[in-house]
């Protein structure tokens, strides 16, 4: 079945390996494919346009946390579809760089939505790349059948190599039954993204798809990130 035309598309963080792969598949089915990316040196050490980005993609170098960059982009394009990929993604790194992760993931999302409000424009659909990190340790079942969400292991448990929780068995995470309970700062910022976008899109009766991705890898991935 041929893909329908997507109209004008805006991809935040779209110069990474996921965004570049998306561009190869979907840019030919779009009227315009505009990428907003700051080419962060942790992912793009050369600060050059990625070769894997589709030739028709319009690359705008800018920061999702800067309102001026958002206003500049939205004078160029009024997107029908938004892929919101821009994020700081280090689970361990977020423990020591909490402000950096919260700024990009949370404030970057609110800056995007405020820019759409200033421009009086509502895209017809958002796609958010979230993370399985929103689940934290997931749910466990006690021998009496009750379900618990124990959260993060204590230092004492880790020192004792106690990986399991007493009298409980880990349950497979399923989106229908597992309650998000992030145990990392990164996971908390991604869940906050979900809540913010859901509130905004619900209020404007527009579409939202959330993808809670596991570890991702593939051609073009930065080996220094």
PDB file of C-alpha atoms in Angstrom:
ATOM      1  CA  UNK A   1       0.000   0.000   0.000  1.00  0.00           C
ATOM      2  CA  UNK A   2       1.526   3.365  -0.981  1.00  0.00           C
ATOM      3  CA  UNK A   3       2.125   5.875   1.791  1.00  0.00           C
ATOM      4  CA  UNK A   4      -0.197   8.890   1.851  1.00  0.00           C
ATOM      5  CA  UNK A   5       1.268  12.346   1.411  1.00  0.00           C
ATOM      6  CA  UNK A   6       2.346  13.741   4.768  1.00  0.00           C
ATOM      7  CA  UNK A   7       2.182  17.398   3.826  1.00  0.00           C
ATOM      8  CA  UNK A   8       4.778  19.627   5.475  1.00  0.00           C
ATOM      9  CA  UNK A   9       6.824  17.861   8.144  1.00  0.00           C
ATOM     10  CA  UNK A  10       8.991  19.300  10.923  1.00  0.00           C
ATOM     11  CA  UNK A  11      11.471  17.020  12.690  1.00  0.00           C
ATOM     12  CA  UNK A  12      13.179  18.226  15.860  1.00  0.00           C
ATOM     13  CA  UNK A  13      16.528  16.585  16.434  1.00  0.00           C
ATOM     14  CA  UNK A  14      16.117  15.243  12.937  1.00  0.00           C
ATOM     15  CA  UNK A  15      19.806  15.165  11.994  1.00  0.00           C
ATOM     16  CA  UNK A  16      20.539  12.192  14.245  1.00  0.00           C
ATOM     17  CA  UNK A  17      20.632   8.646  12.948  1.00  0.00           C
ATOM     18  CA  UNK A  18      16.939   8.048  13.671  1.00  0.00           C
ATOM     19  CA  UNK A  19      15.897  11.301  12.028  1.00  0.00           C
ATOM     20  CA  UNK A  20      18.165  10.658   9.055  1.00  0.00           C
ATOM     21  CA  UNK A  21      16.706   7.175   8.571  1.00  0.00           C
ATOM     22  CA  UNK A  22      13.193   8.616   8.812  1.00  0.00           C
ATOM     23  CA  UNK A  23      14.056  11.209   6.190  1.00  0.00           C
ATOM     24  CA  UNK A  24      15.140   8.537   3.725  1.00  0.00           C
ATOM     25  CA  UNK A  25      11.840   6.706   4.141  1.00  0.00           C
ATOM     26  CA  UNK A  26       9.364   9.558   4.506  1.00  0.00           C
ATOM     27  CA  UNK A  27      10.776  12.741   2.971  1.00  0.00           C
ATOM     28  CA  UNK A  28       9.864  11.522  -0.547  1.00  0.00           C
ATOM     29  CA  UNK A  29       6.256  11.304   0.652  1.00  0.00           C
ATOM     30  CA  UNK A  30       6.250  14.834   2.105  1.00  0.00           C
ATOM     31  CA  UNK A  31       5.695  18.231   0.559  1.00  0.00           C
ATOM     32  CA  UNK A  32       8.520  19.589   2.724  1.00  0.00           C
ATOM     33  CA  UNK A  33      10.858  17.952   5.251  1.00  0.00           C
ATOM     34  CA  UNK A  34      12.296  20.543   7.640  1.00  0.00           C
ATOM     35  CA  UNK A  35      14.805  19.555  10.327  1.00  0.00           C
ATOM     36  CA  UNK A  36      15.575  21.635  13.428  1.00  0.00           C
ATOM     37  CA  UNK A  37      18.799  20.404  15.040  1.00  0.00           C
ATOM     38  CA  UNK A  38      21.631  22.046  16.980  1.00  0.00           C
ATOM     39  CA  UNK A  39      24.222  19.531  15.693  1.00  0.00           C
ATOM     40  CA  UNK A  40      25.444  18.911  19.241  1.00  0.00           C
ATOM     41  CA  UNK A  41      29.132  17.882  19.177  1.00  0.00           C
ATOM     42  CA  UNK A  42      28.418  14.813  21.324  1.00  0.00           C
ATOM     43  CA  UNK A  43      26.538  13.396  18.325  1.00  0.00           C
ATOM     44  CA  UNK A  44      27.940  15.504  15.458  1.00  0.00           C
ATOM     45  CA  UNK A  45      31.655  16.130  16.178  1.00  0.00           C
ATOM     46  CA  UNK A  46      32.236  17.627  12.724  1.00  0.00           C
ATOM     47  CA  UNK A  47      29.171  19.903  13.024  1.00  0.00           C
ATOM     48  CA  UNK A  48      28.463  19.133   9.350  1.00  0.00           C
ATOM     49  CA  UNK A  49      25.222  18.113   7.680  1.00  0.00           C
ATOM     50  CA  UNK A  50      24.921  14.308   7.969  1.00  0.00           C
ATOM     51  CA  UNK A  51      25.378  12.483   4.675  1.00  0.00           C
ATOM     52  CA  UNK A  52      22.510  10.154   5.613  1.00  0.00           C
ATOM     53  CA  UNK A  53      20.008  13.027   5.729  1.00  0.00           C
ATOM     54  CA  UNK A  54      17.782  12.985   2.644  1.00  0.00           C
ATOM     55  CA  UNK A  55      18.885  15.455  -0.003  1.00  0.00           C
ATOM     56  CA  UNK A  56      15.510  17.222   0.051  1.00  0.00           C
ATOM     57  CA  UNK A  57      15.636  17.842   3.813  1.00  0.00           C
ATOM     58  CA  UNK A  58      15.913  21.503   4.798  1.00  0.00           C
ATOM     59  CA  UNK A  59      18.314  21.661   7.760  1.00  0.00           C
ATOM     60  CA  UNK A  60      17.848  24.556  10.170  1.00  0.00           C
ATOM     61  CA  UNK A  61      20.582  24.772  12.794  1.00  0.00           C
ATOM     62  CA  UNK A  62      18.905  25.861  15.997  1.00  0.00           C
ATOM     63  CA  UNK A  63      18.136  24.944  19.588  1.00  0.00           C
ATOM     64  CA  UNK A  64      14.734  23.700  20.759  1.00  0.00           C
ATOM     65  CA  UNK A  65      15.221  25.592  24.031  1.00  0.00           C
ATOM     66  CA  UNK A  66      15.491  28.963  22.252  1.00  0.00           C
ATOM     67  CA  UNK A  67      12.238  30.756  21.438  1.00  0.00           C
ATOM     68  CA  UNK A  68      13.951  32.816  18.724  1.00  0.00           C
ATOM     69  CA  UNK A  69      14.947  29.663  16.865  1.00  0.00           C
ATOM     70  CA  UNK A  70      11.387  28.359  17.060  1.00  0.00           C
ATOM     71  CA  UNK A  71       9.953  31.606  15.740  1.00  0.00           C
ATOM     72  CA  UNK A  72      12.467  31.517  12.873  1.00  0.00           C
ATOM     73  CA  UNK A  73      11.476  27.977  11.916  1.00  0.00           C
ATOM     74  CA  UNK A  74       7.759  28.683  12.035  1.00  0.00           C
ATOM     75  CA  UNK A  75       8.154  31.617   9.665  1.00  0.00           C
ATOM     76  CA  UNK A  76       9.583  29.071   7.201  1.00  0.00           C
ATOM     77  CA  UNK A  77       7.070  26.254   7.583  1.00  0.00           C
ATOM     78  CA  UNK A  78       3.658  25.578   9.099  1.00  0.00           C
ATOM     79  CA  UNK A  79       3.981  21.834   9.631  1.00  0.00           C
ATOM     80  CA  UNK A  80       1.135  19.388   9.260  1.00  0.00           C
ATOM     81  CA  UNK A  81       3.123  16.717  11.107  1.00  0.00           C
ATOM     82  CA  UNK A  82       5.770  17.091  13.825  1.00  0.00           C
ATOM     83  CA  UNK A  83       8.239  14.380  14.794  1.00  0.00           C
ATOM     84  CA  UNK A  84       9.618  15.467  18.181  1.00  0.00           C
ATOM     85  CA  UNK A  85      12.912  13.575  18.451  1.00  0.00           C
ATOM     86  CA  UNK A  86      15.123  16.237  20.049  1.00  0.00           C
ATOM     87  CA  UNK A  87      16.273  15.061  23.470  1.00  0.00           C
ATOM     88  CA  UNK A  88      19.174  14.499  25.797  1.00  0.00           C
ATOM     89  CA  UNK A  89      19.236  10.742  26.214  1.00  0.00           C
ATOM     90  CA  UNK A  90      21.884   9.648  28.729  1.00  0.00           C
ATOM     91  CA  UNK A  91      20.242   7.758  31.600  1.00  0.00           C
ATOM     92  CA  UNK A  92      23.411   7.722  33.714  1.00  0.00           C
ATOM     93  CA  UNK A  93      24.545  11.108  32.428  1.00  0.00           C
ATOM     94  CA  UNK A  94      21.276  12.684  33.545  1.00  0.00           C
ATOM     95  CA  UNK A  95      22.143  12.018  37.198  1.00  0.00           C
ATOM     96  CA  UNK A  96      25.026  14.494  37.010  1.00  0.00           C
ATOM     97  CA  UNK A  97      23.596  16.794  34.317  1.00  0.00           C
ATOM     98  CA  UNK A  98      19.989  17.067  35.424  1.00  0.00           C
ATOM     99  CA  UNK A  99      19.528  20.669  34.295  1.00  0.00           C
ATOM    100  CA  UNK A 100      20.820  19.900  30.802  1.00  0.00           C
ATOM    101  CA  UNK A 101      18.393  16.997  30.415  1.00  0.00           C
ATOM    102  CA  UNK A 102      15.428  18.864  31.895  1.00  0.00           C
ATOM    103  CA  UNK A 103      16.164  21.944  29.795  1.00  0.00           C
ATOM    104  CA  UNK A 104      16.207  20.119  26.459  1.00  0.00           C
ATOM    105  CA  UNK A 105      13.561  17.487  27.155  1.00  0.00           C
ATOM    106  CA  UNK A 106      11.051  19.502  29.177  1.00  0.00           C
ATOM    107  CA  UNK A 107      11.686  23.172  28.381  1.00  0.00           C
ATOM    108  CA  UNK A 108      12.446  22.303  24.750  1.00  0.00           C
ATOM    109  CA  UNK A 109       8.987  20.763  24.518  1.00  0.00           C
ATOM    110  CA  UNK A 110       7.206  23.695  26.158  1.00  0.00           C
ATOM    111  CA  UNK A 111       9.139  26.172  23.983  1.00  0.00           C
ATOM    112  CA  UNK A 112       7.921  24.254  20.923  1.00  0.00           C
ATOM    113  CA  UNK A 113       4.303  24.394  22.031  1.00  0.00           C
ATOM    114  CA  UNK A 114       4.506  28.060  23.024  1.00  0.00           C
ATOM    115  CA  UNK A 115       5.914  28.831  19.579  1.00  0.00           C
ATOM    116  CA  UNK A 116       2.964  27.101  17.930  1.00  0.00           C
ATOM    117  CA  UNK A 117       0.639  29.138  20.139  1.00  0.00           C
ATOM    118  CA  UNK A 118       2.397  32.389  19.179  1.00  0.00           C
ATOM    119  CA  UNK A 119       2.117  31.410  15.523  1.00  0.00           C
ATOM    120  CA  UNK A 120      -1.572  30.467  15.946  1.00  0.00           C
ATOM    121  CA  UNK A 121      -0.823  27.146  14.297  1.00  0.00           C
ATOM    122  CA  UNK A 122      -1.847  23.639  15.371  1.00  0.00           C
ATOM    123  CA  UNK A 123      -0.240  20.720  13.511  1.00  0.00           C
ATOM    124  CA  UNK A 124      -2.621  17.897  12.756  1.00  0.00           C
ATOM    125  CA  UNK A 125      -0.376  15.270  14.382  1.00  0.00           C
ATOM    126  CA  UNK A 126       2.596  14.998  16.747  1.00  0.00           C
ATOM    127  CA  UNK A 127       4.821  11.935  17.087  1.00  0.00           C
ATOM    128  CA  UNK A 128       6.950  11.858  20.252  1.00  0.00           C
ATOM    129  CA  UNK A 129       9.922   9.553  20.647  1.00  0.00           C
ATOM    130  CA  UNK A 130       9.658   8.717  24.336  1.00  0.00           C
ATOM    131  CA  UNK A 131      11.460   5.909  26.160  1.00  0.00           C
ATOM    132  CA  UNK A 132      10.910   2.671  28.025  1.00  0.00           C
ATOM    133  CA  UNK A 133      12.809   4.450  30.834  1.00  0.00           C
ATOM    134  CA  UNK A 134       9.435   5.866  31.908  1.00  0.00           C
ATOM    135  CA  UNK A 135       8.639   2.422  33.370  1.00  0.00           C
ATOM    136  CA  UNK A 136      11.569   2.410  35.807  1.00  0.00           C
ATOM    137  CA  UNK A 137      11.928  -1.003  37.452  1.00  0.00           C
ATOM    138  CA  UNK A 138       8.455  -2.002  36.317  1.00  0.00           C
ATOM    139  CA  UNK A 139       5.914  -4.034  38.241  1.00  0.00           C
ATOM    140  CA  UNK A 140       6.497  -7.055  40.461  1.00  0.00           C
ATOM    141  CA  UNK A 141       4.020  -9.611  41.793  1.00  0.00           C
ATOM    142  CA  UNK A 142       4.099 -10.884  45.379  1.00  0.00           C
ATOM    143  CA  UNK A 143       3.318 -14.482  46.277  1.00  0.00           C
ATOM    144  CA  UNK A 144      -0.128 -13.377  47.477  1.00  0.00           C
ATOM    145  CA  UNK A 145      -0.886 -12.100  43.958  1.00  0.00           C
ATOM    146  CA  UNK A 146      -0.656  -8.378  44.742  1.00  0.00           C
ATOM    147  CA  UNK A 147       1.136  -6.116  42.255  1.00  0.00           C
ATOM    148  CA  UNK A 148       3.762  -3.667  43.509  1.00  0.00           C
ATOM    149  CA  UNK A 149       6.013  -1.052  41.912  1.00  0.00           C
ATOM    150  CA  UNK A 150       9.037  -1.096  44.228  1.00  0.00           C
ATOM    151  CA  UNK A 151      11.020   1.640  42.537  1.00  0.00           C
ATOM    152  CA  UNK A 152      14.755   2.117  42.752  1.00  0.00           C
ATOM    153  CA  UNK A 153      17.025  -0.295  44.618  1.00  0.00           C
ATOM    154  CA  UNK A 154      18.742   1.091  47.720  1.00  0.00           C
ATOM    155  CA  UNK A 155      22.504   1.380  48.132  1.00  0.00           C
ATOM    156  CA  UNK A 156      22.331  -1.461  50.663  1.00  0.00           C
ATOM    157  CA  UNK A 157      20.564  -3.725  48.159  1.00  0.00           C
ATOM    158  CA  UNK A 158      23.129  -2.960  45.469  1.00  0.00           C
ATOM    159  CA  UNK A 159      26.062  -3.499  47.852  1.00  0.00           C
ATOM    160  CA  UNK A 160      24.595  -6.883  48.788  1.00  0.00           C
ATOM    161  CA  UNK A 161      24.071  -7.802  45.108  1.00  0.00           C
ATOM    162  CA  UNK A 162      20.356  -8.075  45.845  1.00  0.00           C
ATOM    163  CA  UNK A 163      18.899  -7.584  42.387  1.00  0.00           C
ATOM    164  CA  UNK A 164      15.475  -9.068  43.052  1.00  0.00           C
ATOM    165  CA  UNK A 165      12.888  -7.849  45.547  1.00  0.00           C
ATOM    166  CA  UNK A 166      11.973 -10.132  48.434  1.00  0.00           C
ATOM    167  CA  UNK A 167       8.922 -12.353  47.940  1.00  0.00           C
ATOM    168  CA  UNK A 168       8.252 -10.922  44.486  1.00  0.00           C
ATOM    169  CA  UNK A 169       8.652 -11.881  40.843  1.00  0.00           C
ATOM    170  CA  UNK A 170       9.298  -9.429  38.016  1.00  0.00           C
ATOM    171  CA  UNK A 171       6.456  -9.051  35.538  1.00  0.00           C
ATOM    172  CA  UNK A 172       6.915  -8.427  31.837  1.00  0.00           C
ATOM    173  CA  UNK A 173       6.265  -4.769  31.040  1.00  0.00           C
ATOM    174  CA  UNK A 174       3.181  -4.215  28.924  1.00  0.00           C
ATOM    175  CA  UNK A 175       1.888  -0.753  28.136  1.00  0.00           C
ATOM    176  CA  UNK A 176      -1.672  -1.835  28.930  1.00  0.00           C
ATOM    177  CA  UNK A 177      -0.865  -2.862  32.494  1.00  0.00           C
ATOM    178  CA  UNK A 178       2.442  -1.317  33.615  1.00  0.00           C
ATOM    179  CA  UNK A 179       2.208   2.021  35.402  1.00  0.00           C
ATOM    180  CA  UNK A 180       5.033   4.434  34.478  1.00  0.00           C
ATOM    181  CA  UNK A 181       7.311   4.979  37.481  1.00  0.00           C
ATOM    182  CA  UNK A 182      10.675   6.316  36.271  1.00  0.00           C
ATOM    183  CA  UNK A 183      13.712   5.832  38.495  1.00  0.00           C
ATOM    184  CA  UNK A 184      16.110   8.034  36.499  1.00  0.00           C
ATOM    185  CA  UNK A 185      16.109  11.759  35.846  1.00  0.00           C
ATOM    186  CA  UNK A 186      16.110  11.020  32.130  1.00  0.00           C
ATOM    187  CA  UNK A 187      13.043   8.786  32.479  1.00  0.00           C
ATOM    188  CA  UNK A 188      11.283  11.459  34.522  1.00  0.00           C
ATOM    189  CA  UNK A 189      11.893  14.084  31.835  1.00  0.00           C
ATOM    190  CA  UNK A 190      10.563  11.783  29.112  1.00  0.00           C
ATOM    191  CA  UNK A 191       7.390  11.046  31.073  1.00  0.00           C
ATOM    192  CA  UNK A 192       6.982  14.792  31.632  1.00  0.00           C
ATOM    193  CA  UNK A 193       7.237  15.287  27.863  1.00  0.00           C
ATOM    194  CA  UNK A 194       4.389  12.822  27.404  1.00  0.00           C
ATOM    195  CA  UNK A 195       2.167  14.594  29.942  1.00  0.00           C
ATOM    196  CA  UNK A 196       2.858  18.041  28.473  1.00  0.00           C
ATOM    197  CA  UNK A 197       2.159  16.987  24.898  1.00  0.00           C
ATOM    198  CA  UNK A 198      -0.944  15.022  25.861  1.00  0.00           C
ATOM    199  CA  UNK A 199      -2.399  18.018  27.722  1.00  0.00           C
ATOM    200  CA  UNK A 200      -1.668  20.415  24.839  1.00  0.00           C
ATOM    201  CA  UNK A 201      -2.949  18.161  22.052  1.00  0.00           C
ATOM    202  CA  UNK A 202      -6.072  17.166  23.990  1.00  0.00           C
ATOM    203  CA  UNK A 203      -6.916  20.827  24.553  1.00  0.00           C
ATOM    204  CA  UNK A 204      -6.625  21.478  20.811  1.00  0.00           C
ATOM    205  CA  UNK A 205      -8.185  18.225  19.605  1.00  0.00           C
ATOM    206  CA  UNK A 206      -5.181  17.244  17.525  1.00  0.00           C
ATOM    207  CA  UNK A 207      -3.389  13.924  17.131  1.00  0.00           C
ATOM    208  CA  UNK A 208      -0.575  12.525  19.271  1.00  0.00           C
ATOM    209  CA  UNK A 209       1.365   9.277  18.969  1.00  0.00           C
ATOM    210  CA  UNK A 210       3.870   8.314  21.686  1.00  0.00           C
ATOM    211  CA  UNK A 211       6.561   5.728  20.962  1.00  0.00           C
ATOM    212  CA  UNK A 212       8.319   4.353  24.054  1.00  0.00           C
ATOM    213  CA  UNK A 213      11.504   3.128  22.422  1.00  0.00           C
ATOM    214  CA  UNK A 214      13.919   0.595  23.922  1.00  0.00           C
ATOM    215  CA  UNK A 215      17.655   0.826  23.173  1.00  0.00           C
ATOM    216  CA  UNK A 216      17.997   1.890  19.547  1.00  0.00           C
ATOM    217  CA  UNK A 217      20.899   1.254  17.208  1.00  0.00           C
ATOM    218  CA  UNK A 218      21.642   1.235  13.526  1.00  0.00           C
ATOM    219  CA  UNK A 219      23.619   2.657  10.608  1.00  0.00           C
ATOM    220  CA  UNK A 220      24.837   6.200  11.169  1.00  0.00           C
ATOM    221  CA  UNK A 221      24.681   6.025  14.968  1.00  0.00           C
ATOM    222  CA  UNK A 222      27.299   8.178  16.688  1.00  0.00           C
ATOM    223  CA  UNK A 223      30.005   6.030  18.282  1.00  0.00           C
ATOM    224  CA  UNK A 224      30.956   8.802  20.718  1.00  0.00           C
ATOM    225  CA  UNK A 225      27.463   9.494  22.068  1.00  0.00           C
TER     226      UNK A 225
END
